[in-house]
Amino acid sequence: MKLSTRTRYAVRAIIELAQHNSNLPLQLKIIAQRQDISVKYLEQLMAVLRSAGFVRSVRGSKGGYILAKAPNQIKMNEVLHRLEGAVSTVDCVEDESSCSRSADCAARYLWIQVEQAIEQVLEAMSLQDLVDKANEEKKLDYQI
């Protein structure tokens, strides 16, 4: 399973918004610059995130984007499902009829376990967890 660039960039964008941690909107061009994402592509991503209810836009000269919910209320499984659809390792996990060997395939058991483990991690992880991790890493002091 490989996540799309769209998903990776969208996650980076909402992490940026969460790190901004303000009731003031963050301009798209600032997010794009900080995350090295083109403004045009970021506009498309924000439209998806907005329609999913993760962000909201604020119009005007001081406008931009803000999170629609608190970071601890945004679960990463919801974000990934909105951007990627269901987490899927192989077709036979979702649809046994896709493979004639599904009924007695030991490898299918492995793929089911992998899929469940991925889903558990995503369900347990909130946007706030990612912000906390980023802040923790920034606090590390590497002086020699």
mmCIF file of C-alpha atoms in Angstrom:
data_model
loop_
_atom_site.group_PDB
_atom_site.id
_atom_site.type_symbol
_atom_site.label_atom_id
_atom_site.label_comp_id
_atom_site.label_asym_id
_atom_site.label_seq_id
_atom_site.Cartn_x
_atom_site.Cartn_y
_atom_site.Cartn_z
ATOM 1 C CA MET A 1 0.000 0.000 0.000
ATOM 2 C CA LYS A 2 1.349 3.371 -0.984
ATOM 3 C CA LEU A 3 -0.365 6.608 -0.071
ATOM 4 C CA SER A 4 -0.879 9.170 -2.789
ATOM 5 C CA THR A 5 0.929 12.496 -2.931
ATOM 6 C CA ARG A 6 -2.488 14.085 -2.522
ATOM 7 C CA THR A 7 -2.945 12.418 0.875
ATOM 8 C CA ARG A 8 0.592 13.136 2.061
ATOM 9 C CA TYR A 9 0.314 16.826 1.109
ATOM 10 C CA ALA A 10 -3.165 17.193 2.613
ATOM 11 C CA VAL A 11 -1.957 15.732 5.912
ATOM 12 C CA ARG A 12 1.009 18.118 5.911
ATOM 13 C CA ALA A 13 -1.342 21.037 5.246
ATOM 14 C CA ILE A 14 -3.682 20.261 8.134
ATOM 15 C CA ILE A 15 -0.720 19.680 10.442
ATOM 16 C CA GLU A 16 0.479 23.157 9.457
ATOM 17 C CA LEU A 17 -2.935 24.582 10.337
ATOM 18 C CA ALA A 18 -2.956 22.743 13.647
ATOM 19 C CA GLN A 19 0.537 23.998 14.498
ATOM 20 C CA HIS A 20 -0.600 27.536 13.690
ATOM 21 C CA ASN A 21 -3.069 26.965 16.545
ATOM 22 C CA SER A 22 -4.899 30.233 16.286
ATOM 23 C CA ASN A 23 -8.385 31.479 15.650
ATOM 24 C CA LEU A 24 -6.838 33.575 12.900
ATOM 25 C CA PRO A 25 -6.825 32.043 9.433
ATOM 26 C CA LEU A 26 -3.607 31.026 7.743
ATOM 27 C CA GLN A 27 -3.211 32.134 4.152
ATOM 28 C CA LEU A 28 -2.925 29.481 1.505
ATOM 29 C CA LYS A 29 0.309 30.928 0.142
ATOM 30 C CA ILE A 30 1.926 30.667 3.584
ATOM 31 C CA ILE A 31 0.911 27.020 3.973
ATOM 32 C CA ALA A 32 2.143 26.331 0.448
ATOM 33 C CA GLN A 33 5.470 28.018 1.099
ATOM 34 C CA ARG A 34 6.082 26.311 4.457
ATOM 35 C CA GLN A 35 5.143 22.888 3.123
ATOM 36 C CA ASP A 36 6.681 23.286 -0.336
ATOM 37 C CA ILE A 37 3.391 22.592 -2.117
ATOM 38 C CA SER A 38 2.201 24.578 -5.117
ATOM 39 C CA VAL A 39 -0.613 27.009 -4.321
ATOM 40 C CA LYS A 40 -2.707 25.657 -7.190
ATOM 41 C CA TYR A 41 -2.448 22.066 -5.940
ATOM 42 C CA LEU A 42 -3.041 23.131 -2.346
ATOM 43 C CA GLU A 43 -6.255 24.891 -3.404
ATOM 44 C CA GLN A 44 -7.557 21.562 -4.691
ATOM 45 C CA LEU A 45 -6.567 19.769 -1.489
ATOM 46 C CA MET A 46 -8.184 22.401 0.699
ATOM 47 C CA ALA A 47 -11.412 22.075 -1.265
ATOM 48 C CA VAL A 48 -11.481 18.362 -0.412
ATOM 49 C CA LEU A 49 -10.595 19.019 3.240
ATOM 50 C CA ARG A 50 -13.252 21.737 3.418
ATOM 51 C CA SER A 51 -15.968 19.523 1.939
ATOM 52 C CA ALA A 52 -14.985 16.814 4.434
ATOM 53 C CA GLY A 53 -15.448 19.256 7.311
ATOM 54 C CA PHE A 54 -11.817 19.331 8.480
ATOM 55 C CA VAL A 55 -11.089 22.942 7.537
ATOM 56 C CA ARG A 56 -13.070 26.030 6.789
ATOM 57 C CA SER A 57 -12.184 29.027 4.704
ATOM 58 C CA VAL A 58 -12.363 32.652 5.747
ATOM 59 C CA ARG A 59 -12.820 35.245 3.010
ATOM 60 C CA GLY A 60 -11.266 38.659 2.812
ATOM 61 C CA SER A 61 -7.856 40.293 2.848
ATOM 62 C CA LYS A 62 -7.024 38.634 6.182
ATOM 63 C CA GLY A 63 -8.645 35.404 5.060
ATOM 64 C CA GLY A 64 -7.295 31.929 4.681
ATOM 65 C CA TYR A 65 -7.977 28.583 6.296
ATOM 66 C CA ILE A 66 -8.533 27.396 9.833
ATOM 67 C CA LEU A 67 -9.365 24.020 11.286
ATOM 68 C CA ALA A 68 -13.088 23.370 11.521
ATOM 69 C CA LYS A 69 -12.591 21.208 14.629
ATOM 70 C CA ALA A 70 -10.083 21.018 17.446
ATOM 71 C CA PRO A 71 -7.005 18.975 16.437
ATOM 72 C CA ASN A 72 -7.807 16.315 19.033
ATOM 73 C CA GLN A 73 -11.195 15.765 17.348
ATOM 74 C CA ILE A 74 -9.713 15.034 13.922
ATOM 75 C CA LYS A 75 -8.822 11.359 13.671
ATOM 76 C CA MET A 76 -6.333 10.409 11.004
ATOM 77 C CA ASN A 77 -8.397 7.446 9.825
ATOM 78 C CA GLU A 78 -11.170 9.896 8.891
ATOM 79 C CA VAL A 79 -8.724 12.063 6.959
ATOM 80 C CA LEU A 80 -7.156 9.145 5.094
ATOM 81 C CA HIS A 81 -10.515 7.553 4.294
ATOM 82 C CA ARG A 82 -11.749 10.831 2.840
ATOM 83 C CA LEU A 83 -8.646 11.241 0.703
ATOM 84 C CA GLU A 84 -7.822 7.623 -0.199
ATOM 85 C CA GLY A 85 -10.978 5.643 0.424
ATOM 86 C CA ALA A 86 -10.768 2.412 2.383
ATOM 87 C CA VAL A 87 -7.367 1.167 3.462
ATOM 88 C CA SER A 88 -6.773 -1.814 1.247
ATOM 89 C CA THR A 89 -3.747 -4.065 1.018
ATOM 90 C CA VAL A 90 -5.072 -6.543 -1.553
ATOM 91 C CA ASP A 91 -8.394 -7.002 -3.323
ATOM 92 C CA CYS A 92 -9.295 -10.319 -1.678
ATOM 93 C CA VAL A 93 -9.492 -8.760 1.790
ATOM 94 C CA GLU A 94 -12.477 -6.635 0.770
ATOM 95 C CA ASP A 95 -13.941 -9.038 -1.770
ATOM 96 C CA GLU A 96 -13.366 -12.768 -1.325
ATOM 97 C CA SER A 97 -14.805 -13.423 -4.771
ATOM 98 C CA SER A 98 -11.923 -11.507 -6.374
ATOM 99 C CA CYS A 99 -9.702 -14.564 -5.944
ATOM 100 C CA SER A 100 -10.571 -18.239 -6.290
ATOM 101 C CA ARG A 101 -8.104 -19.078 -3.482
ATOM 102 C CA SER A 102 -9.552 -16.721 -0.865
ATOM 103 C CA ALA A 103 -11.374 -19.382 1.120
ATOM 104 C CA ASP A 104 -8.248 -21.358 2.001
ATOM 105 C CA CYS A 105 -5.429 -18.856 1.505
ATOM 106 C CA ALA A 106 -3.041 -18.447 4.423
ATOM 107 C CA ALA A 107 -1.571 -15.292 2.873
ATOM 108 C CA ARG A 108 -5.003 -13.651 2.947
ATOM 109 C CA TYR A 109 -4.941 -13.982 6.733
ATOM 110 C CA LEU A 110 -1.693 -11.962 6.748
ATOM 111 C CA TRP A 111 -3.189 -9.221 4.566
ATOM 112 C CA ILE A 112 -6.240 -9.000 6.821
ATOM 113 C CA GLN A 113 -4.004 -8.606 9.880
ATOM 114 C CA VAL A 114 -1.908 -5.925 8.151
ATOM 115 C CA GLU A 115 -5.027 -4.013 7.154
ATOM 116 C CA GLN A 116 -6.461 -4.200 10.672
ATOM 117 C CA ALA A 117 -3.168 -3.011 12.203
ATOM 118 C CA ILE A 118 -3.035 -0.021 9.857
ATOM 119 C CA GLU A 119 -6.633 0.829 10.681
ATOM 120 C CA GLN A 120 -5.971 0.599 14.443
ATOM 121 C CA VAL A 121 -3.027 2.995 14.205
ATOM 122 C CA LEU A 122 -5.026 5.474 12.136
ATOM 123 C CA GLU A 123 -8.019 5.295 14.495
ATOM 124 C CA ALA A 124 -5.819 5.880 17.532
ATOM 125 C CA MET A 125 -3.967 8.841 16.019
ATOM 126 C CA SER A 126 -5.409 12.332 16.086
ATOM 127 C CA LEU A 127 -4.132 15.468 14.448
ATOM 128 C CA GLN A 128 -3.189 16.685 17.937
ATOM 129 C CA ASP A 129 -0.953 13.633 18.380
ATOM 130 C CA LEU A 130 0.967 14.641 15.250
ATOM 131 C CA VAL A 131 1.305 18.239 16.428
ATOM 132 C CA ASP A 132 2.542 17.044 19.819
ATOM 133 C CA LYS A 133 5.098 14.800 18.110
ATOM 134 C CA ALA A 134 6.322 17.680 15.944
ATOM 135 C CA ASN A 135 6.633 19.928 18.995
ATOM 136 C CA GLU A 136 8.465 17.209 20.905
ATOM 137 C CA GLU A 137 11.006 16.841 18.103
ATOM 138 C CA LYS A 138 11.557 20.610 17.968
ATOM 139 C CA LYS A 139 12.351 20.654 21.691
ATOM 140 C CA LEU A 140 15.214 18.209 21.313
ATOM 141 C CA ASP A 141 18.492 20.038 21.756
ATOM 142 C CA TYR A 142 21.388 18.756 19.702
ATOM 143 C CA GLN A 143 24.310 20.795 21.014
ATOM 144 C CA ILE A 144 27.853 19.553 20.881
#
